[in-house]
Coordinates of C-alpha atoms in Angstrom, one line a residue:
I8 CA -0.1 0.1 0.0
V9 CA 1.2 3.4 -0.9
A10 CA -0.5 6.4 0.8
G11 CA 0.0 10.0 -0.1
D12 CA -1.4 13.0 -1.9
V13 CA -2.1 12.0 -5.5
C14 CA -0.9 15.5 -6.5
A15 CA 2.5 15.1 -5.0
E16 CA 5.4 14.0 -7.0
E17 CA 6.6 12.0 -4.0
T18 CA 3.4 9.7 -4.2
A19 CA 3.9 8.9 -7.8
Q20 CA 7.6 8.0 -7.1
A21 CA 6.6 5.8 -4.1
M22 CA 4.1 4.0 -6.3
Y23 CA 6.8 3.5 -9.0
D24 CA 9.3 2.3 -6.3
A25 CA 6.8 -0.2 -4.8
A26 CA 5.8 -1.6 -8.1
K27 CA 9.5 -2.1 -9.1
E28 CA 10.1 -3.8 -5.7
L29 CA 7.1 -6.2 -6.3
G30 CA 8.4 -7.0 -9.8
G31 CA 5.7 -5.2 -11.9
L32 CA 2.3 -3.5 -12.3
H33 CA -0.5 -5.0 -14.1
I34 CA -3.5 -2.8 -13.0
L35 CA -3.7 0.9 -12.4
V36 CA -7.1 2.4 -11.3
N37 CA -7.1 6.2 -11.1
N38 CA -10.0 6.9 -8.8
A39 CA -9.2 10.1 -6.9
G40 CA -11.9 12.9 -7.3
I41 CA -13.0 15.9 -5.7
N42 CA -15.7 18.5 -6.2
N43 CA -17.5 21.4 -4.4
R44 CA -20.8 23.1 -5.1
D45 CA -19.5 26.6 -5.7
K46 CA -20.7 28.3 -8.9
T47 CA -18.5 30.2 -11.1
L48 CA -18.4 33.6 -9.4
Q49 CA -17.9 31.9 -6.0
T50 CA -14.9 29.7 -7.1
T51 CA -11.5 31.1 -6.6
V52 CA -8.8 30.4 -9.2
E53 CA -7.0 28.3 -6.6
A54 CA -10.1 26.2 -5.9
F55 CA -10.4 25.7 -9.7
K56 CA -7.0 24.6 -10.1
N57 CA -7.2 22.2 -7.0
I58 CA -10.0 20.3 -8.6
I59 CA -8.3 20.1 -12.0
D60 CA -5.2 18.9 -10.3
V61 CA -6.8 16.2 -8.2
N62 CA -9.2 15.0 -11.0
L63 CA -6.9 15.2 -14.1
N64 CA -3.3 16.3 -13.6
S65 CA -2.6 13.7 -11.0
V66 CA -4.1 11.1 -13.4
F67 CA -1.7 12.1 -15.9
A68 CA 1.4 12.3 -13.6
I69 CA 0.8 9.0 -11.9
T70 CA 0.1 7.2 -15.1
Q71 CA 3.2 8.8 -16.9
K72 CA 5.3 7.6 -14.0
L73 CA 4.0 4.0 -13.9
L74 CA 3.7 3.4 -17.7
P75 CA 7.3 2.3 -18.2
I76 CA 6.7 -0.5 -15.8
M77 CA 3.5 -1.4 -17.3
L78 CA 5.0 -1.4 -20.8
E79 CA 7.4 -4.2 -19.5
T80 CA 4.5 -6.3 -18.0
G81 CA 1.5 -5.5 -19.9
G82 CA -1.7 -4.4 -18.1
S83 CA -4.8 -2.3 -17.8
I84 CA -5.3 1.2 -16.8
I85 CA -8.9 2.3 -15.6
N86 CA -9.7 5.9 -15.1
I87 CA -12.9 6.7 -13.2
T88 CA -14.7 9.7 -14.8
S89 CA -18.2 11.0 -14.7
S90 CA -21.2 11.7 -16.9
A91 CA -20.7 15.4 -15.6
G92 CA -17.9 15.4 -18.3
R93 CA -20.6 14.9 -21.0
A94 CA -23.1 17.4 -19.9
P95 CA -23.1 20.3 -17.6
H96 CA -24.0 19.3 -14.0
P97 CA -26.2 21.8 -12.1
N98 CA -24.9 20.7 -8.7
A99 CA -21.2 20.7 -9.6
N100 CA -18.4 23.1 -9.7
P101 CA -17.5 24.1 -13.3
A102 CA -14.0 22.6 -12.8
Y103 CA -15.5 19.3 -12.0
G104 CA -17.2 18.7 -15.4
A105 CA -14.2 20.2 -17.2
S106 CA -11.8 17.9 -15.4
K107 CA -13.9 14.8 -16.1
A108 CA -14.4 15.7 -19.8
A109 CA -10.7 16.3 -20.0
L110 CA -10.0 12.9 -18.2
T111 CA -12.3 11.1 -20.8
M112 CA -10.2 12.6 -23.6
L113 CA -6.9 11.8 -21.9
T114 CA -8.1 8.3 -21.6
K115 CA -8.9 8.0 -25.2
E116 CA -5.5 9.5 -26.1
L117 CA -3.7 6.9 -23.8
A118 CA -5.7 4.0 -25.3
L119 CA -4.8 5.0 -28.8
E120 CA -1.1 5.5 -28.0
F121 CA -0.6 2.4 -25.9
A122 CA -3.0 -0.4 -27.1
G123 CA -0.6 -1.7 -29.5
R124 CA 2.0 -1.8 -26.8
G125 CA 0.3 -4.2 -24.5
V126 CA -1.5 -1.6 -22.1
R127 CA -5.1 -1.3 -22.4
V128 CA -6.7 2.0 -21.2
N129 CA -10.4 2.4 -20.4
A130 CA -12.7 4.6 -18.3
V131 CA -15.7 3.9 -16.3
Q132 CA -17.9 6.9 -16.8
C133 CA -20.2 7.0 -13.7
G134 CA -23.6 8.5 -13.3
P135 CA -24.7 9.3 -9.8
I136 CA -23.0 6.9 -7.3
E137 CA -23.6 6.7 -3.6
T138 CA -20.3 8.3 -2.2
E139 CA -19.3 11.1 0.1
M140 CA -20.1 13.6 -2.6
T141 CA -23.7 12.3 -3.0
K142 CA -24.2 12.4 0.9
Q143 CA -24.0 16.2 0.5
W144 CA -27.1 16.6 -1.6
T145 CA -30.1 18.0 -0.1
P146 CA -33.2 15.7 0.0
E147 CA -34.9 17.7 -2.7
Y148 CA -31.8 17.4 -5.1
R149 CA -31.7 13.7 -4.2
E150 CA -35.3 13.1 -5.3
K151 CA -34.8 15.1 -8.4
V152 CA -31.7 12.9 -9.4
M153 CA -33.6 9.7 -8.5
N154 CA -36.5 10.7 -10.7
A155 CA -34.1 11.3 -13.7
V156 CA -32.4 7.8 -13.4
P157 CA -34.3 5.2 -15.3
V158 CA -33.8 2.5 -12.9
G159 CA -34.9 4.8 -9.9
R160 CA -31.9 4.5 -7.9
I161 CA -28.3 5.8 -7.5
G162 CA -25.5 3.3 -8.4
T163 CA -23.2 1.7 -5.8
P164 CA -19.5 1.7 -5.3
H165 CA -19.7 -2.0 -5.6
E166 CA -21.3 -1.8 -9.1
V167 CA -18.4 0.5 -10.2
A168 CA -15.9 -2.0 -8.8
R169 CA -17.4 -4.8 -10.7
A170 CA -16.9 -2.8 -14.0
V171 CA -13.3 -1.9 -13.0
V172 CA -12.6 -5.6 -12.2
Y173 CA -14.1 -6.6 -15.6
L174 CA -11.9 -4.1 -17.4
A175 CA -8.8 -5.1 -15.6
G176 CA -9.3 -8.7 -16.4
P177 CA -8.3 -10.8 -19.4
D178 CA -12.0 -10.9 -20.7
A179 CA -11.8 -7.3 -21.4
G180 CA -9.0 -7.9 -23.9

């Protein structure tokens, strides 16, 4: 286990060192993400940059650091993104959707670049999932979301994990 700030270079280096020590790396899941509810005029540039750093820049930095090991062993990279990257989200900071849209494109670029070299890159683009972020919703907003979801409920982390496990495995080749 490597614990650390995903935005810190030391964390990416510690991940690299641990993977080398263990003899390789076959699966990388980029799952860090933050949001806040501030609208554009209430968002400081620093807060905007922080969301972009955690949701996008950290994925690039960690992936870039670990790719040389994965190119030796082969493997799968799975990025967790959001439907807020496809359409504006009324309850999210503008940086959240922008970061997730950019992460979706980064995933496509990496997939194109490394597919022929033994590293698959995919994304799980989630709709509303029961997490710490959704616990912040007002009861009124939760009801509105539930009414907009065809199955009438919010997804679970377990469902996302199952999609990730599938993409990480050989059946997703």
